[in-house]
Amino acid sequence: MTGLPNQDADLIVHSINPLNAEPPLDRLRSRFLTEAGDFYVRSHGAIPELDPDIHQVAFTGLLQQPLQLTLADMKGRFASRTVTAVLQCAGNRRADFQAVEPTSGDPWAPGAIGNAEWTGVALADVLRAAETLDGADLHVAFRAADIAAIEGEEDAPFGVSIPLDKAMSGDVLLAWAMNGEPLTRRHGAPLRVVVPGYAGVRSAKWVAEVMVQDKPSDAYHQAQDYLLFPSDMRKDTQDCARGTPINDMPLNAAICEPAAGAALAAGETLVRGYAIATDGAISRVDLSVDGGHTWRQATLDDNGGQRWAWTFWHAHIRLPVGEHEIVVRAWDSAGRTQPARPSEGWNFKGYLCTAWHRVRVTAA
Ligand SMILES: Nc1nc2c(c(=O)[nH]1)N[C@H]1C(S)=C(S)[C@@H](COP(=O)(O)O)O[C@H]1N2
Ligand SMILES: [Mo]
């Protein structure tokens, strides 16, 4: 994986403007709660600078009591709530798809993911105060303060939506803090949405308007991007009606150490990584050094049983002198596991790469 020279955060930078960058995997694996400086950044436009004392969020649409709230208003009116949750880009691990056939988008390694403790107010509490209508077919759309560059179209504010029932679940936050620190600008200050379990794209940063409506957002990022297309579709045949909006993230796992290409001493090696299941527990993580013919189990680190957090795992394996490929796959509590090869899930936008993660190393 290559990147542009590190500019500031000591991350692997895929593009500077907009800023897209991910941490080296050993740093990602070093702490259960990912520090802001080690947290991937995915942005579609320039990072806005909003004054936290002045910035307001408008709550509009199908509400009896539309609201306009500053950060201080929110803190004063609603109970604060903290949720530990993974945020993961739908393009995480896209580089593995691109080794099969090119796709659009940046070549993310397995670092477009992070796990943080988010503090804010429950979106449900604010929507209840605004007296939202309830209805199975309603949606909550977010308009953000950044202006995204959109290929072949005019620049437009970043916009996405989630179903109202997800918004009312209590775990969806309007968050102002990450790991107990105020949000940094690049991660959405002064206020961002955090939608646990969903693809990162739904967690709008720099949120400016929250709209309850009877259909999903028609903004580009909801209506035309972040759709999972069938494998036979290409850019020139793109038909959004045949794409599925990416919400819940699938089961996945990655090896963070040793690094790809590492030269190791033969003998015992510590292998460490993360695993993530959509909604509930990782039940098992398997490692193979013979291409998936035989497997042994990694040890799962305790994640406190937190529903939206990731699971760290580790194993000591013995590597004789020679070249090796270490392979990982995870299992969830429903007995699901991951596909062996990225060719099985390839799509031209390169979303949701969940193939067994493989790392080649040499031992001498
Ligand atoms: N306003 C706004 N929100 C956004 C984005 C953006 O470009 N603008 N990118 C989205 C995507 S695709 C992801 S994966 C996450 C990344 O959040 P992070 O940069 O804090 O890691 O933010 C989401 N929210
Ligand atoms: Mo993303």
XYZ file of C-alpha atoms and ligand atoms in Angstrom:
389
model
C 0.000 0.000 0.000
C 1.419 3.340 -0.943
C 0.275 6.791 -0.032
C 1.204 10.386 -0.507
C 3.794 11.726 1.923
C 2.501 12.147 5.440
C 1.310 15.707 5.869
C 0.191 16.040 9.424
C -1.429 13.262 11.352
C 1.216 10.673 10.624
C -1.318 8.632 8.680
C -1.106 6.914 5.303
C -2.603 9.589 3.099
C -4.632 8.587 0.016
C -5.533 12.179 -0.897
C -4.907 15.544 0.690
C -7.877 17.519 -0.581
C -10.292 16.083 0.257
C -8.374 14.481 3.126
C -8.505 10.687 3.062
C -6.080 8.829 5.282
C -5.744 5.722 7.428
C -3.402 4.625 10.238
C -0.711 1.953 9.977
C -2.270 -1.289 11.206
C 0.087 -1.859 14.141
C -0.964 1.509 15.560
C -4.624 0.731 14.899
C -4.250 -2.517 16.872
C -2.361 -0.888 19.757
C -5.429 0.468 21.598
C -8.991 -0.811 22.000
C -10.234 2.794 21.786
C -8.697 4.373 18.696
C -7.157 7.751 19.458
C -8.250 10.673 17.298
C -4.773 10.926 15.759
C -4.904 7.259 14.724
C -8.488 7.353 13.450
C -8.988 7.166 9.664
C -10.317 10.273 7.965
C -12.778 10.013 5.087
C -13.981 13.277 3.625
C -15.681 14.195 0.364
C -14.910 17.923 0.391
C -12.919 20.557 2.237
C -13.131 20.300 6.024
C -15.337 23.137 7.286
C -14.487 25.325 10.251
C -17.616 25.897 12.337
C -17.828 28.038 15.466
C -19.154 25.751 18.229
C -20.760 28.711 20.018
C -22.749 29.801 16.991
C -23.331 26.652 14.953
C -26.942 25.508 15.044
C -28.638 22.340 13.969
C -32.126 22.684 12.496
C -34.629 19.877 13.051
C -37.202 20.098 10.292
C -39.697 18.087 8.270
C -42.389 15.839 9.704
C -42.220 17.292 13.218
C -44.891 19.025 15.312
C -42.240 21.167 17.044
C -39.371 22.016 14.686
C -36.248 22.960 16.630
C -33.128 24.993 16.112
C -30.442 24.087 18.642
C -26.899 25.135 19.413
C -24.516 22.714 21.031
C -25.118 24.400 24.404
C -28.889 24.037 23.929
C -28.490 20.328 23.326
C -26.221 19.820 26.318
C -28.666 21.750 28.505
C -31.847 20.101 27.344
C -31.022 16.432 26.932
C -29.256 13.754 28.935
C -25.825 13.000 27.566
C -25.144 9.486 26.450
C -21.920 7.586 25.698
C -21.708 4.663 23.274
C -18.606 2.713 22.270
C -18.908 2.006 18.571
C -16.880 1.144 15.531
C -17.015 3.473 12.586
C -15.975 1.752 9.389
C -15.916 2.977 5.812
C -17.808 0.848 3.289
C -14.574 1.014 1.277
C -12.425 -0.513 4.033
C -10.109 -3.209 2.518
C -10.930 -2.068 -1.031
C -7.283 -2.658 -2.034
C -7.969 -6.408 -1.931
C -10.745 -5.988 -4.528
C -8.455 -3.839 -6.671
C -5.944 -6.689 -6.807
C -8.673 -8.676 -8.615
C -9.809 -5.917 -10.981
C -9.695 -2.105 -10.676
C -12.583 -0.361 -8.919
C -13.368 3.300 -8.349
C -12.279 4.825 -5.035
C -9.170 4.965 -2.893
C -7.153 1.777 -2.224
C -7.958 1.465 1.471
C -6.047 -1.174 3.410
C -7.836 -2.585 6.497
C -7.296 0.729 8.322
C -10.513 2.549 7.318
C -12.020 1.574 10.653
C -11.768 2.774 14.245
C -13.442 2.133 17.575
C -14.226 5.067 19.857
C -16.289 6.098 22.823
C -18.715 8.696 21.472
C -20.555 11.138 23.725
C -23.521 13.257 22.767
C -27.278 13.160 22.971
C -29.489 10.396 21.640
C -31.000 11.518 18.347
C -34.169 9.775 19.559
C -34.457 12.171 22.523
C -34.249 15.236 20.293
C -36.690 13.835 17.748
C -39.134 13.009 20.540
C -38.864 16.575 21.867
C -39.526 17.809 18.332
C -42.586 15.548 18.318
C -41.759 13.539 15.294
C -44.476 11.584 13.579
C -43.856 7.920 13.742
C -44.218 5.627 10.846
C -42.461 2.617 9.469
C -41.633 4.260 6.169
C -40.117 7.479 7.454
C -36.487 8.479 7.133
C -34.176 10.893 8.899
C -31.979 12.827 6.486
C -28.833 14.715 7.442
C -27.480 17.733 5.596
C -23.935 18.638 6.486
C -21.974 21.881 6.307
C -19.274 20.619 3.931
C -19.545 20.927 0.184
C -18.595 17.748 -1.640
C -17.104 17.551 -5.097
C -19.268 15.195 -7.154
C -18.002 13.723 -10.388
C -19.906 15.080 -13.392
C -22.214 17.207 -11.254
C -22.189 20.495 -9.385
C -20.653 20.516 -5.920
C -23.335 19.965 -3.273
C -23.638 19.638 0.507
C -22.902 16.173 1.835
C -26.217 14.428 2.559
C -27.366 10.973 3.670
C -30.279 9.400 5.553
C -31.188 6.506 7.835
C -34.556 4.862 8.500
C -36.505 6.519 11.340
C -36.642 3.282 13.336
C -32.828 3.145 13.384
C -32.733 6.827 14.373
C -35.088 6.121 17.285
C -33.071 3.144 18.580
C -31.375 5.245 21.262
C -27.822 4.346 20.244
C -27.708 6.806 17.330
C -26.022 9.926 18.664
C -25.479 13.544 17.868
C -21.965 13.468 19.272
C -19.605 16.223 20.342
C -16.891 14.099 21.961
C -14.692 11.181 20.994
C -12.931 9.270 23.787
C -13.828 12.053 26.210
C -12.204 14.797 24.126
C -14.046 17.376 22.041
C -14.399 16.197 18.440
C -11.569 17.360 16.217
C -12.409 19.319 13.088
C -11.578 16.496 10.722
C -13.904 14.128 12.591
C -16.877 16.464 12.467
C -16.609 19.243 15.065
C -18.623 20.637 16.616
C -21.253 17.928 16.113
C -21.554 14.736 14.111
C -23.975 11.888 13.773
C -22.794 8.439 14.938
C -24.851 5.518 13.620
C -23.477 2.372 15.320
C -23.398 -0.717 13.123
C -23.978 1.165 9.882
C -21.424 2.058 7.228
C -19.462 5.181 8.182
C -21.070 7.199 5.406
C -24.347 7.460 7.379
C -22.520 9.102 10.301
C -22.671 12.633 8.910
C -19.977 14.955 10.213
C -20.549 18.729 10.639
C -24.296 18.112 10.740
C -26.359 21.249 10.061
C -29.887 19.981 9.427
C -31.835 16.903 10.472
C -34.966 16.343 8.393
C -37.706 13.802 9.025
C -39.193 12.840 5.688
C -41.194 10.180 3.900
C -38.361 9.033 1.619
C -34.599 8.560 1.814
C -32.369 11.552 1.136
C -32.065 12.394 -2.552
C -28.559 13.769 -1.990
C -25.850 12.195 -4.140
C -24.165 10.275 -1.307
C -27.412 8.523 -0.455
C -29.114 8.159 -3.818
C -26.224 7.467 -6.176
C -23.186 6.526 -4.132
C -22.646 3.885 -1.414
C -24.827 1.395 -3.238
C -23.802 -2.241 -3.456
C -24.037 -3.175 -7.142
C -24.084 -6.641 -8.689
C -20.733 -7.915 -9.919
C -21.644 -7.608 -13.609
C -22.308 -3.867 -13.411
C -19.696 -1.326 -14.472
C -19.501 2.456 -14.282
C -20.902 2.904 -17.795
C -23.858 0.597 -17.101
C -24.573 1.907 -13.589
C -28.264 1.629 -12.736
C -28.972 2.909 -9.226
C -32.230 0.959 -9.134
C -30.130 -2.238 -9.116
C -27.998 -1.114 -6.187
C -28.661 -1.784 -2.511
C -27.990 1.067 -0.067
C -25.218 -0.003 2.295
C -26.362 0.278 5.907
C -25.467 -2.633 8.221
C -21.827 -3.588 7.869
C -20.968 -7.255 7.348
C -18.757 -9.577 9.356
C -15.067 -8.858 8.819
C -11.611 -9.451 10.249
C -8.077 -8.322 9.530
C -4.532 -9.160 10.544
C -2.814 -6.035 11.863
C 0.500 -7.627 12.913
C 2.760 -8.811 11.441
C 2.625 -6.359 8.564
C 2.369 -7.507 4.957
C 5.856 -8.230 3.662
C 7.424 -8.457 7.116
C 10.723 -10.303 7.482
C 10.464 -12.318 10.699
C 12.695 -14.569 12.705
C 11.631 -18.205 12.266
C 9.893 -19.689 15.292
C 7.120 -18.223 17.371
C 5.339 -15.142 16.034
C 2.582 -13.097 17.606
C -0.328 -12.449 15.228
C -2.826 -9.773 16.227
C -5.837 -8.195 14.602
C -9.436 -7.089 14.861
C -12.779 -8.656 14.030
C -16.156 -6.968 13.749
C -19.668 -8.399 13.588
C -22.668 -6.308 12.597
C -24.841 -6.718 15.593
C -23.488 -8.912 18.286
C -20.646 -11.101 19.171
C -17.735 -12.534 17.294
C -17.886 -16.194 18.266
C -14.564 -17.362 16.837
C -11.531 -16.218 14.877
C -9.583 -18.800 12.844
C -6.044 -18.560 11.489
C -4.482 -20.667 8.767
C -0.945 -20.855 7.408
C -1.738 -23.472 4.750
C -4.163 -21.545 2.567
C -7.241 -22.479 4.573
C -6.861 -26.277 4.616
C -6.429 -26.355 8.372
C -7.285 -23.726 10.961
C -6.464 -22.983 14.548
C -8.263 -20.585 16.848
C -7.039 -17.207 17.958
C -7.718 -15.981 21.492
C -10.439 -13.344 21.674
C -9.704 -10.373 23.923
C -12.594 -9.272 26.129
C -14.441 -6.332 24.573
C -16.680 -5.827 27.566
C -19.634 -7.321 25.705
C -20.214 -3.988 24.024
C -22.625 -4.471 21.169
C -21.118 -2.004 18.689
C -17.434 -2.403 19.572
C -14.851 -4.458 17.752
C -13.152 -7.570 19.102
C -9.383 -7.751 19.287
C -7.764 -11.174 18.950
C -4.264 -12.619 19.105
C -2.447 -15.913 18.576
C 1.076 -17.252 18.823
C 1.967 -19.295 15.772
C 5.153 -21.106 14.767
C 6.617 -20.274 11.385
C 9.427 -22.397 9.949
C 12.036 -20.816 7.678
C 10.450 -19.843 4.368
C 7.628 -17.787 2.848
C 4.231 -17.929 4.459
C 0.736 -16.576 3.978
C -1.177 -16.013 7.201
C -4.953 -16.086 6.678
C -7.728 -14.974 9.031
C -11.490 -15.451 9.049
C -14.066 -14.681 11.747
C -17.358 -16.317 12.702
C -20.373 -14.648 14.284
C -22.973 -15.962 16.698
C -25.273 -16.970 13.833
C -22.578 -19.270 12.415
C -21.791 -16.972 9.517
C -18.261 -16.606 8.228
C -16.424 -14.804 5.426
C -15.839 -15.672 1.763
C -12.402 -17.031 0.877
C -11.572 -14.753 -2.031
C -12.212 -11.096 -2.911
C -13.362 -12.149 -6.405
C -16.513 -13.476 -4.702
C -17.703 -10.052 -3.597
C -16.097 -7.817 -6.210
C -18.179 -4.813 -7.285
C -17.070 -1.884 -9.401
C -17.302 0.614 -6.531
C -15.241 -1.640 -4.289
C -17.518 -1.771 -1.254
C -17.696 -4.351 1.536
C -14.584 -6.399 0.982
C -14.942 -9.198 3.533
C -12.750 -11.909 2.002
C -10.335 -13.815 4.246
C -7.558 -11.358 4.973
C -4.149 -12.649 3.904
C -0.712 -11.399 4.874
C 2.479 -12.696 3.266
C 5.610 -12.781 5.384
C 9.036 -14.415 5.260
C 10.708 -16.181 8.162
C 14.488 -16.649 8.296
N -20.332 15.791 6.316
C -19.691 14.669 6.004
N -19.914 13.577 6.732
C -19.282 12.416 6.445
C -18.397 12.326 5.340
C -18.172 13.507 4.591
O -17.393 13.538 3.632
N -18.841 14.650 4.938
N -17.810 11.103 5.049
C -18.523 9.922 5.539
C -17.808 8.670 5.374
S -17.858 7.949 3.845
C -17.223 8.043 6.442
S -16.558 6.504 6.268
C -17.145 8.686 7.766
C -15.713 8.874 8.194
O -15.627 9.501 9.431
P -14.209 9.944 10.001
O -13.518 10.779 8.960
O -14.469 10.682 11.252
O -13.439 8.670 10.234
O -17.762 9.966 7.787
C -18.926 10.075 6.994
N -19.520 11.351 7.233
Mo -16.946 5.918 3.947
